[in-house]
Structures are given as C-alpha cells and as structure tokens.
Amino acid sequence: MADRVRAWQPDVPHLREVLHAEFTEHAYPSHTHSDWTLLLIDAGAVSYALDRRPHTAEPATLTVLPPHVAHDGRTAREGRPFRKRVLYLADSWLPVEAVGRTVDRPTVVRSDAAAAVRRVHAALGGGDLFEAESGLVGVHDLLREDLQGHPPSHAPDVPLARRLRELLDEAVVSGVTLGEAARVLGAHPSHLVRSFSRAYGLAPHRYLTSRRVDLARRMLLDGQRAADVAVAVGFHDQPHLTRHFRALLGTTPDAFARGA
C-alpha cells in the first residue's frame, strides 16, 4: 500500500494529472498508460523495465516514459522507500516518433531538464497555473532538443497489434471479446494475443485493464464516487475496481480520491 499519495488535475493544457507518492513495498506490475509520463525521483531509486529492458530511475535525472509501452517498477534498494513526483501529459504532447527514442533512452541525464520539471511542480504547488504552463513549454522544447539526432530502434506498432490496440481503445468501457476482435480484424484469437504481446509487452486484457484504471483515476479526481466509477469504466463492481486499482497503483480508489 502507498505510504503517501496525492493526485490532482490542474487546469493546464496537455497536463492530464499530477501525482506525488511514496512507496516502501509496492511493486508496479507491467502496465501501460495512454499518456506521456515525466518521472522525478526525490528519494531512493526505482528499478523498472520498459519494453522488457531494465533501467533505474534515480534522483537528479528525469525519466520519460512514452504512451502505450509497457513498464513496471519497484524500489531499487530493498527495504528503503522511494518518493516520486509524476506529470502525465497527453499523448499528443510529443510527436509519435519520440516514442521509439524514449524507449531506447528513457533517462534524460541533462540536469536542466530535471530542474525545469521541478520548477513546473513548484509552480503547480504554488497554484500558479500560468507559470506551470509556461514551464511545460520549456520542458517540451528541452526534450525535443534532447531527442534530436537519436534515431529510434524501437518500432512496436506492427499493423495487426496496432489495429487491435485501436479496437481496445474504442471499447475501453464496453469491452470486446477476443472472438469479436478476431472477426473484425480477420485473425485467429491466439495470433492476436501473440502479436499484441510481442508488440506492446503485455497481453490485451492487461492493456484494457490499464486503460480502465487510468480512466477511473481521472473520474475519482473529478470527485465521483468509487462505486459509480467502477461501473462507469467497465468493471463489474467496486471490489473489482479496487483489486486492479490497488495492484497497479498501490492504493485503493477511496484513498486515492482522499489524497486529491
């Protein structure tokens, strides 16, 4: 469970969510987001795999995780907590060609990038949304500059897997069976699962669960009740939401909402 978690949705263009958290034992299972993730580590360190490749996020560096690419995470120092701050930004915030480059190089070592993101957090903490918006423009420019000249080696979007992902994105709440997807896409269900898992690093059902949890956290931050949110995002009931929410985020929906 989370030792501390706080999340909110500032009224800043492209910025979907801000999350501050501290964990001692929670380990994130492999999951994905539809957003760009900018991660700062304030204490401790985090070991994670991005597209099945191992990395470590430490203080003084900025970690950039691209949308739709599987990653996990856990403390890199056994028995010691890690404290993090995260900005979630819309998938259109950086160009699509940046996805492969950040999979290859998720750690931004230049100190001015991490410092710029810290200034955004400081502005958000002080309630100065215009300063935060201006700061994000600067962060965007720094990352675009850092990514230039680094051609990607990662190309996850094989056509069949991409089409299945688009189908799942269209049916986040209603859901879709593998049989239905197979009929729509003209492929055998087992081939769909293999293709998707190879491309994105997790099975289709886990991708769909990640999308539903992402949708749930935004609705919780809007003040909606967990019981209502559970059904609204496609889970059977609140215990079903709670089980997946806690597995992915290390806290319950109610505790997450209270930390807003």
PDB file of C-alpha atoms in Angstrom:
ATOM      1  CA  MET A   1       0.000   0.000   0.000  1.00  0.00           C
ATOM      2  CA  ALA A   2       1.073   3.579  -0.525  1.00  0.00           C
ATOM      3  CA  ASP A   3       2.650   5.344   2.432  1.00  0.00           C
ATOM      4  CA  ARG A   4       1.553   8.619   0.895  1.00  0.00           C
ATOM      5  CA  VAL A   5      -0.276   9.540  -2.282  1.00  0.00           C
ATOM      6  CA  ARG A   6      -1.663  12.777  -3.628  1.00  0.00           C
ATOM      7  CA  ALA A   7      -3.082  13.354  -7.106  1.00  0.00           C
ATOM      8  CA  TRP A   8      -4.905  16.172  -8.835  1.00  0.00           C
ATOM      9  CA  GLN A   9      -5.829  17.546 -12.271  1.00  0.00           C
ATOM     10  CA  PRO A  10      -4.675  21.146 -12.790  1.00  0.00           C
ATOM     11  CA  ASP A  11      -6.293  23.242 -15.492  1.00  0.00           C
ATOM     12  CA  VAL A  12      -3.134  23.348 -17.627  1.00  0.00           C
ATOM     13  CA  PRO A  13      -3.141  22.481 -21.348  1.00  0.00           C
ATOM     14  CA  HIS A  14      -1.854  18.961 -22.122  1.00  0.00           C
ATOM     15  CA  LEU A  15      -1.412  18.162 -18.409  1.00  0.00           C
ATOM     16  CA  ARG A  16      -3.719  15.268 -17.535  1.00  0.00           C
ATOM     17  CA  GLU A  17      -2.683  14.545 -13.943  1.00  0.00           C
ATOM     18  CA  VAL A  18      -0.093  15.267 -11.261  1.00  0.00           C
ATOM     19  CA  LEU A  19       0.864  12.512  -8.829  1.00  0.00           C
ATOM     20  CA  HIS A  20       3.062  12.660  -5.721  1.00  0.00           C
ATOM     21  CA  ALA A  21       3.636   9.381  -3.886  1.00  0.00           C
ATOM     22  CA  GLU A  22       5.923   7.489  -1.543  1.00  0.00           C
ATOM     23  CA  PHE A  23       6.125   3.680  -1.518  1.00  0.00           C
ATOM     24  CA  THR A  24       8.036   1.238   0.647  1.00  0.00           C
ATOM     25  CA  GLU A  25       6.994  -2.171  -0.639  1.00  0.00           C
ATOM     26  CA  HIS A  26       4.595  -1.684  -3.544  1.00  0.00           C
ATOM     27  CA  ALA A  27       5.778  -3.058  -6.877  1.00  0.00           C
ATOM     28  CA  TYR A  28       4.007  -1.942 -10.030  1.00  0.00           C
ATOM     29  CA  PRO A  29       3.083  -4.829 -12.319  1.00  0.00           C
ATOM     30  CA  SER A  30       3.613  -4.418 -16.033  1.00  0.00           C
ATOM     31  CA  HIS A  31       1.089  -1.901 -17.322  1.00  0.00           C
ATOM     32  CA  THR A  32       0.739   0.959 -19.762  1.00  0.00           C
ATOM     33  CA  HIS A  33      -0.653   4.494 -19.933  1.00  0.00           C
ATOM     34  CA  SER A  34      -2.157   6.454 -22.777  1.00  0.00           C
ATOM     35  CA  ASP A  35      -0.099   9.491 -21.673  1.00  0.00           C
ATOM     36  CA  TRP A  36       3.488  10.651 -21.640  1.00  0.00           C
ATOM     37  CA  THR A  37       4.926  10.201 -18.144  1.00  0.00           C
ATOM     38  CA  LEU A  38       7.562  12.542 -16.711  1.00  0.00           C
ATOM     39  CA  LEU A  39       9.030  10.978 -13.570  1.00  0.00           C
ATOM     40  CA  LEU A  40      11.186  12.634 -10.918  1.00  0.00           C
ATOM     41  CA  ILE A  41      12.649  10.625  -8.032  1.00  0.00           C
ATOM     42  CA  ASP A  42      13.120  12.729  -4.902  1.00  0.00           C
ATOM     43  CA  ALA A  43      14.396   9.945  -2.616  1.00  0.00           C
ATOM     44  CA  GLY A  44      15.502   6.359  -3.086  1.00  0.00           C
ATOM     45  CA  ALA A  45      15.568   4.816  -6.551  1.00  0.00           C
ATOM     46  CA  VAL A  46      13.243   2.818  -8.794  1.00  0.00           C
ATOM     47  CA  SER A  47      14.117  -0.232 -10.878  1.00  0.00           C
ATOM     48  CA  TYR A  48      11.845  -0.720 -13.853  1.00  0.00           C
ATOM     49  CA  ALA A  49      11.611  -2.475 -17.179  1.00  0.00           C
ATOM     50  CA  LEU A  50      10.450  -0.521 -20.219  1.00  0.00           C
ATOM     51  CA  ASP A  51       9.633  -2.671 -23.235  1.00  0.00           C
ATOM     52  CA  ARG A  52      11.358  -5.529 -21.341  1.00  0.00           C
ATOM     53  CA  ARG A  53      14.637  -3.607 -20.966  1.00  0.00           C
ATOM     54  CA  PRO A  54      15.922  -2.884 -17.412  1.00  0.00           C
ATOM     55  CA  HIS A  55      16.515   0.676 -16.197  1.00  0.00           C
ATOM     56  CA  THR A  56      16.917   2.587 -12.950  1.00  0.00           C
ATOM     57  CA  ALA A  57      15.393   5.975 -12.120  1.00  0.00           C
ATOM     58  CA  GLU A  58      17.408   7.957  -9.583  1.00  0.00           C
ATOM     59  CA  PRO A  59      17.418  11.487  -8.146  1.00  0.00           C
ATOM     60  CA  ALA A  60      18.925  14.243 -10.291  1.00  0.00           C
ATOM     61  CA  THR A  61      17.640  12.686 -13.500  1.00  0.00           C
ATOM     62  CA  LEU A  62      14.371  12.893 -15.394  1.00  0.00           C
ATOM     63  CA  THR A  63      12.705   9.720 -16.670  1.00  0.00           C
ATOM     64  CA  VAL A  64      10.385   9.952 -19.678  1.00  0.00           C
ATOM     65  CA  LEU A  65       8.042   7.020 -20.318  1.00  0.00           C
ATOM     66  CA  PRO A  66       6.143   7.017 -23.617  1.00  0.00           C
ATOM     67  CA  PRO A  67       2.459   6.200 -24.071  1.00  0.00           C
ATOM     68  CA  HIS A  68       1.303   2.674 -24.899  1.00  0.00           C
ATOM     69  CA  VAL A  69       4.620   0.995 -23.966  1.00  0.00           C
ATOM     70  CA  ALA A  70       4.577  -1.492 -21.089  1.00  0.00           C
ATOM     71  CA  HIS A  71       6.602  -0.793 -17.951  1.00  0.00           C
ATOM     72  CA  ASP A  72       6.696  -1.894 -14.318  1.00  0.00           C
ATOM     73  CA  GLY A  73       8.513  -0.561 -11.241  1.00  0.00           C
ATOM     74  CA  ARG A  74       9.763  -1.286  -7.723  1.00  0.00           C
ATOM     75  CA  THR A  75      12.211   0.096  -5.197  1.00  0.00           C
ATOM     76  CA  ALA A  76      15.794  -0.420  -6.304  1.00  0.00           C
ATOM     77  CA  ARG A  77      17.016  -0.514  -2.700  1.00  0.00           C
ATOM     78  CA  GLU A  78      15.432  -3.315  -0.718  1.00  0.00           C
ATOM     79  CA  GLY A  79      13.663  -2.159   2.416  1.00  0.00           C
ATOM     80  CA  ARG A  80      14.024   1.510   1.515  1.00  0.00           C
ATOM     81  CA  PRO A  81      11.157   3.640   0.220  1.00  0.00           C
ATOM     82  CA  PHE A  82      11.166   5.752  -2.897  1.00  0.00           C
ATOM     83  CA  ARG A  83       9.464   9.105  -3.249  1.00  0.00           C
ATOM     84  CA  LYS A  84       8.365  10.329  -6.654  1.00  0.00           C
ATOM     85  CA  ARG A  85       6.593  13.139  -8.486  1.00  0.00           C
ATOM     86  CA  VAL A  86       4.916  12.473 -11.818  1.00  0.00           C
ATOM     87  CA  LEU A  87       3.392  14.571 -14.593  1.00  0.00           C
ATOM     88  CA  TYR A  88       1.059  12.787 -17.028  1.00  0.00           C
ATOM     89  CA  LEU A  89       0.764  14.596 -20.355  1.00  0.00           C
ATOM     90  CA  ALA A  90      -1.488  13.923 -23.342  1.00  0.00           C
ATOM     91  CA  ASP A  91      -0.081  11.551 -25.942  1.00  0.00           C
ATOM     92  CA  SER A  92      -0.050  14.399 -28.482  1.00  0.00           C
ATOM     93  CA  TRP A  93       2.352  16.426 -26.325  1.00  0.00           C
ATOM     94  CA  LEU A  94       5.388  14.942 -28.078  1.00  0.00           C
ATOM     95  CA  PRO A  95       5.483  13.667 -31.672  1.00  0.00           C
ATOM     96  CA  VAL A  96       4.881   9.988 -32.318  1.00  0.00           C
ATOM     97  CA  GLU A  97       8.461   9.458 -33.499  1.00  0.00           C
ATOM     98  CA  ALA A  98       9.607  10.316 -29.971  1.00  0.00           C
ATOM     99  CA  VAL A  99       8.105   7.064 -28.657  1.00  0.00           C
ATOM    100  CA  GLY A 100      10.847   4.833 -30.049  1.00  0.00           C
ATOM    101  CA  ARG A 101      13.566   7.245 -28.994  1.00  0.00           C
ATOM    102  CA  THR A 102      12.371   7.394 -25.407  1.00  0.00           C
ATOM    103  CA  VAL A 103      12.063   3.603 -25.251  1.00  0.00           C
ATOM    104  CA  ASP A 104      15.741   3.468 -26.186  1.00  0.00           C
ATOM    105  CA  ARG A 105      16.736   6.352 -23.893  1.00  0.00           C
ATOM    106  CA  PRO A 106      14.149   6.962 -21.122  1.00  0.00           C
ATOM    107  CA  THR A 107      16.658   8.651 -18.815  1.00  0.00           C
ATOM    108  CA  VAL A 108      17.309  12.309 -19.602  1.00  0.00           C
ATOM    109  CA  VAL A 109      20.657  12.968 -17.968  1.00  0.00           C
ATOM    110  CA  ARG A 110      20.900  16.700 -18.704  1.00  0.00           C
ATOM    111  CA  SER A 111      20.326  18.486 -15.403  1.00  0.00           C
ATOM    112  CA  ASP A 112      18.416  21.395 -16.908  1.00  0.00           C
ATOM    113  CA  ALA A 113      15.565  19.071 -17.930  1.00  0.00           C
ATOM    114  CA  ALA A 114      15.047  17.708 -14.408  1.00  0.00           C
ATOM    115  CA  ALA A 115      15.369  21.229 -12.990  1.00  0.00           C
ATOM    116  CA  ALA A 116      12.767  22.517 -15.439  1.00  0.00           C
ATOM    117  CA  VAL A 117      10.294  19.820 -14.385  1.00  0.00           C
ATOM    118  CA  ARG A 118      10.935  20.631 -10.716  1.00  0.00           C
ATOM    119  CA  ARG A 119      10.047  24.261 -11.445  1.00  0.00           C
ATOM    120  CA  VAL A 120       6.775  23.105 -13.013  1.00  0.00           C
ATOM    121  CA  HIS A 121       5.954  21.148  -9.854  1.00  0.00           C
ATOM    122  CA  ALA A 122       6.841  24.175  -7.715  1.00  0.00           C
ATOM    123  CA  ALA A 123       4.532  26.378  -9.786  1.00  0.00           C
ATOM    124  CA  LEU A 124       1.725  23.812  -9.505  1.00  0.00           C
ATOM    125  CA  GLY A 125       2.254  23.570  -5.762  1.00  0.00           C
ATOM    126  CA  GLY A 126       2.003  27.348  -5.503  1.00  0.00           C
ATOM    127  CA  GLY A 127      -1.131  27.466  -7.626  1.00  0.00           C
ATOM    128  CA  ASP A 128       0.461  29.480 -10.437  1.00  0.00           C
ATOM    129  CA  LEU A 129      -1.019  27.677 -13.439  1.00  0.00           C
ATOM    130  CA  PHE A 130       0.279  30.196 -15.970  1.00  0.00           C
ATOM    131  CA  GLU A 131       3.841  29.682 -14.722  1.00  0.00           C
ATOM    132  CA  ALA A 132       3.307  25.914 -14.866  1.00  0.00           C
ATOM    133  CA  GLU A 133       2.016  26.126 -18.434  1.00  0.00           C
ATOM    134  CA  SER A 134       4.968  28.272 -19.463  1.00  0.00           C
ATOM    135  CA  GLY A 135       7.356  25.874 -17.744  1.00  0.00           C
ATOM    136  CA  LEU A 136       5.900  22.910 -19.620  1.00  0.00           C
ATOM    137  CA  VAL A 137       6.565  24.695 -22.904  1.00  0.00           C
ATOM    138  CA  GLY A 138      10.199  24.934 -21.864  1.00  0.00           C
ATOM    139  CA  VAL A 139      10.303  21.257 -20.861  1.00  0.00           C
ATOM    140  CA  HIS A 140       8.781  20.314 -24.210  1.00  0.00           C
ATOM    141  CA  ASP A 141      11.464  22.240 -26.072  1.00  0.00           C
ATOM    142  CA  LEU A 142      14.261  20.709 -23.995  1.00  0.00           C
ATOM    143  CA  LEU A 143      13.026  17.192 -24.649  1.00  0.00           C
ATOM    144  CA  ARG A 144      12.581  17.808 -28.363  1.00  0.00           C
ATOM    145  CA  GLU A 145      16.151  19.092 -28.472  1.00  0.00           C
ATOM    146  CA  ASP A 146      17.428  16.102 -26.473  1.00  0.00           C
ATOM    147  CA  LEU A 147      15.655  13.639 -28.765  1.00  0.00           C
ATOM    148  CA  GLN A 148      17.030  15.085 -31.976  1.00  0.00           C
ATOM    149  CA  GLY A 149      19.764  13.044 -33.596  1.00  0.00           C
ATOM    150  CA  HIS A 150      18.821   9.809 -31.860  1.00  0.00           C
ATOM    151  CA  PRO A 151      17.024   7.587 -34.388  1.00  0.00           C
ATOM    152  CA  PRO A 152      14.787   5.029 -32.686  1.00  0.00           C
ATOM    153  CA  SER A 153      15.459   1.317 -32.735  1.00  0.00           C
ATOM    154  CA  HIS A 154      12.063   0.523 -31.225  1.00  0.00           C
ATOM    155  CA  ALA A 155       9.127   0.045 -33.591  1.00  0.00           C
ATOM    156  CA  PRO A 156       6.243  -1.521 -31.628  1.00  0.00           C
ATOM    157  CA  ASP A 157       3.352  -0.697 -33.940  1.00  0.00           C
ATOM    158  CA  VAL A 158       3.124  -3.739 -36.157  1.00  0.00           C
ATOM    159  CA  PRO A 159      -0.111  -3.293 -38.112  1.00  0.00           C
ATOM    160  CA  LEU A 160      -2.199  -6.088 -36.564  1.00  0.00           C
ATOM    161  CA  ALA A 161      -1.219  -5.205 -32.996  1.00  0.00           C
ATOM    162  CA  ARG A 162      -1.898  -1.533 -33.662  1.00  0.00           C
ATOM    163  CA  ARG A 163      -5.340  -2.290 -35.070  1.00  0.00           C
ATOM    164  CA  LEU A 164      -6.188  -4.392 -32.004  1.00  0.00           C
ATOM    165  CA  ARG A 165      -4.976  -1.592 -29.731  1.00  0.00           C
ATOM    166  CA  GLU A 166      -7.198   0.879 -31.581  1.00  0.00           C
ATOM    167  CA  LEU A 167     -10.118  -1.521 -31.195  1.00  0.00           C
ATOM    168  CA  LEU A 168      -9.477  -1.825 -27.455  1.00  0.00           C
ATOM    169  CA  ASP A 169      -9.183   1.962 -27.140  1.00  0.00           C
ATOM    170  CA  GLU A 170     -12.591   2.338 -28.766  1.00  0.00           C
ATOM    171  CA  ALA A 171     -14.119  -0.173 -26.344  1.00  0.00           C
ATOM    172  CA  VAL A 172     -12.452   0.698 -23.027  1.00  0.00           C
ATOM    173  CA  VAL A 173     -15.757   0.749 -21.152  1.00  0.00           C
ATOM    174  CA  SER A 174     -17.856  -1.721 -23.125  1.00  0.00           C
ATOM    175  CA  GLY A 175     -15.021  -4.180 -23.678  1.00  0.00           C
ATOM    176  CA  VAL A 176     -14.591  -6.587 -26.558  1.00  0.00           C
ATOM    177  CA  THR A 177     -14.063 -10.342 -26.649  1.00  0.00           C
ATOM    178  CA  LEU A 178     -11.166 -11.934 -28.467  1.00  0.00           C
ATOM    179  CA  GLY A 179     -13.694 -13.658 -30.710  1.00  0.00           C
ATOM    180  CA  GLU A 180     -15.244 -10.333 -31.683  1.00  0.00           C
ATOM    181  CA  ALA A 181     -11.824  -8.796 -32.265  1.00  0.00           C
ATOM    182  CA  ALA A 182     -10.798 -11.799 -34.383  1.00  0.00           C
ATOM    183  CA  ARG A 183     -13.867 -11.405 -36.590  1.00  0.00           C
ATOM    184  CA  VAL A 184     -13.323  -7.661 -37.014  1.00  0.00           C
ATOM    185  CA  LEU A 185      -9.596  -7.964 -37.714  1.00  0.00           C
ATOM    186  CA  GLY A 186      -9.665 -11.228 -39.653  1.00  0.00           C
ATOM    187  CA  ALA A 187      -7.113 -13.034 -37.477  1.00  0.00           C
ATOM    188  CA  HIS A 188      -7.190 -16.029 -35.135  1.00  0.00           C
ATOM    189  CA  PRO A 189      -7.550 -15.070 -31.439  1.00  0.00           C
ATOM    190  CA  SER A 190      -4.283 -16.737 -30.432  1.00  0.00           C
ATOM    191  CA  HIS A 191      -2.465 -14.887 -33.212  1.00  0.00           C
ATOM    192  CA  LEU A 192      -3.950 -11.613 -31.966  1.00  0.00           C
ATOM    193  CA  VAL A 193      -2.714 -12.240 -28.432  1.00  0.00           C
ATOM    194  CA  ARG A 194       0.789 -13.225 -29.592  1.00  0.00           C
ATOM    195  CA  SER A 195       1.080 -10.236 -31.941  1.00  0.00           C
ATOM    196  CA  PHE A 196      -0.141  -7.750 -29.335  1.00  0.00           C
ATOM    197  CA  SER A 197       2.017  -9.159 -26.550  1.00  0.00           C
ATOM    198  CA  ARG A 198       5.153  -9.089 -28.718  1.00  0.00           C
ATOM    199  CA  ALA A 199       4.472  -5.520 -29.828  1.00  0.00           C
ATOM    200  CA  TYR A 200       3.470  -3.949 -26.519  1.00  0.00           C
ATOM    201  CA  GLY A 201       4.936  -6.188 -23.835  1.00  0.00           C
ATOM    202  CA  LEU A 202       1.668  -7.191 -22.175  1.00  0.00           C
ATOM    203  CA  ALA A 203      -1.450  -9.153 -23.037  1.00  0.00           C
ATOM    204  CA  PRO A 204      -4.526  -7.394 -24.483  1.00  0.00           C
ATOM    205  CA  HIS A 205      -6.595  -7.895 -21.328  1.00  0.00           C
ATOM    206  CA  ARG A 206      -3.904  -6.249 -19.187  1.00  0.00           C
ATOM    207  CA  TYR A 207      -3.731  -3.339 -21.596  1.00  0.00           C
ATOM    208  CA  LEU A 208      -7.506  -2.887 -21.313  1.00  0.00           C
ATOM    209  CA  THR A 209      -7.314  -3.043 -17.519  1.00  0.00           C
ATOM    210  CA  SER A 210      -4.618  -0.352 -17.514  1.00  0.00           C
ATOM    211  CA  ARG A 211      -6.791   1.912 -19.656  1.00  0.00           C
ATOM    212  CA  ARG A 212      -9.775   1.397 -17.356  1.00  0.00           C
ATOM    213  CA  VAL A 213      -7.717   2.215 -14.265  1.00  0.00           C
ATOM    214  CA  ASP A 214      -6.402   5.360 -15.961  1.00  0.00           C
ATOM    215  CA  LEU A 215      -9.954   6.421 -16.749  1.00  0.00           C
ATOM    216  CA  ALA A 216     -11.045   5.616 -13.190  1.00  0.00           C
ATOM    217  CA  ARG A 217      -8.341   7.741 -11.595  1.00  0.00           C
ATOM    218  CA  ARG A 218      -9.397  10.786 -13.652  1.00  0.00           C
ATOM    219  CA  MET A 219     -13.046  10.315 -12.656  1.00  0.00           C
ATOM    220  CA  LEU A 220     -12.083   9.913  -8.997  1.00  0.00           C
ATOM    221  CA  LEU A 221     -10.143  13.166  -9.170  1.00  0.00           C
ATOM    222  CA  ASP A 222     -13.279  14.791 -10.572  1.00  0.00           C
ATOM    223  CA  GLY A 223     -14.999  13.873  -7.316  1.00  0.00           C
ATOM    224  CA  GLN A 224     -17.078  10.911  -8.435  1.00  0.00           C
ATOM    225  CA  ARG A 225     -17.816   8.036  -6.042  1.00  0.00           C
ATOM    226  CA  ALA A 226     -15.725   4.884  -6.409  1.00  0.00           C
ATOM    227  CA  ALA A 227     -18.833   2.685  -6.655  1.00  0.00           C
ATOM    228  CA  ASP A 228     -20.144   4.768  -9.563  1.00  0.00           C
ATOM    229  CA  VAL A 229     -16.745   4.991 -11.222  1.00  0.00           C
ATOM    230  CA  ALA A 230     -16.261   1.221 -11.159  1.00  0.00           C
ATOM    231  CA  VAL A 231     -19.288   0.551 -13.338  1.00  0.00           C
ATOM    232  CA  ALA A 232     -18.745   3.634 -15.483  1.00  0.00           C
ATOM    233  CA  VAL A 233     -15.276   2.479 -16.610  1.00  0.00           C
ATOM    234  CA  GLY A 234     -16.229  -1.139 -17.268  1.00  0.00           C
ATOM    235  CA  PHE A 235     -15.527  -3.037 -14.035  1.00  0.00           C
ATOM    236  CA  HIS A 236     -18.185  -5.309 -12.552  1.00  0.00           C
ATOM    237  CA  ASP A 237     -18.372  -3.501  -9.215  1.00  0.00           C
ATOM    238  CA  GLN A 238     -16.298  -1.533  -6.717  1.00  0.00           C
ATOM    239  CA  PRO A 239     -14.349  -4.558  -5.349  1.00  0.00           C
ATOM    240  CA  HIS A 240     -13.364  -5.439  -8.925  1.00  0.00           C
ATOM    241  CA  LEU A 241     -12.083  -1.887  -9.464  1.00  0.00           C
ATOM    242  CA  THR A 242     -10.338  -1.870  -6.080  1.00  0.00           C
ATOM    243  CA  ARG A 243      -8.457  -5.098  -6.796  1.00  0.00           C
ATOM    244  CA  HIS A 244      -6.987  -3.828 -10.072  1.00  0.00           C
ATOM    245  CA  PHE A 245      -6.509  -0.254  -8.820  1.00  0.00           C
ATOM    246  CA  ARG A 246      -4.516  -1.419  -5.808  1.00  0.00           C
ATOM    247  CA  ALA A 247      -2.420  -3.806  -7.912  1.00  0.00           C
ATOM    248  CA  LEU A 248      -1.472  -1.056 -10.361  1.00  0.00           C
ATOM    249  CA  LEU A 249      -1.227   1.993  -8.091  1.00  0.00           C
ATOM    250  CA  GLY A 250      -0.523   0.583  -4.639  1.00  0.00           C
ATOM    251  CA  THR A 251      -3.544   2.263  -3.074  1.00  0.00           C
ATOM    252  CA  THR A 252      -7.324   1.949  -3.073  1.00  0.00           C
ATOM    253  CA  PRO A 253      -9.656   4.164  -5.130  1.00  0.00           C
ATOM    254  CA  ASP A 254     -11.042   5.776  -1.950  1.00  0.00           C
ATOM    255  CA  ALA A 255      -7.567   6.536  -0.569  1.00  0.00           C
ATOM    256  CA  PHE A 256      -6.516   7.912  -3.971  1.00  0.00           C
ATOM    257  CA  ALA A 257      -9.553  10.200  -4.041  1.00  0.00           C
ATOM    258  CA  ARG A 258      -8.928  11.372  -0.450  1.00  0.00           C
ATOM    259  CA  GLY A 259      -5.385  12.368  -1.415  1.00  0.00           C
ATOM    260  CA  ALA A 260      -6.647  14.663  -4.178  1.00  0.00           C
TER     261      ALA A 260
END
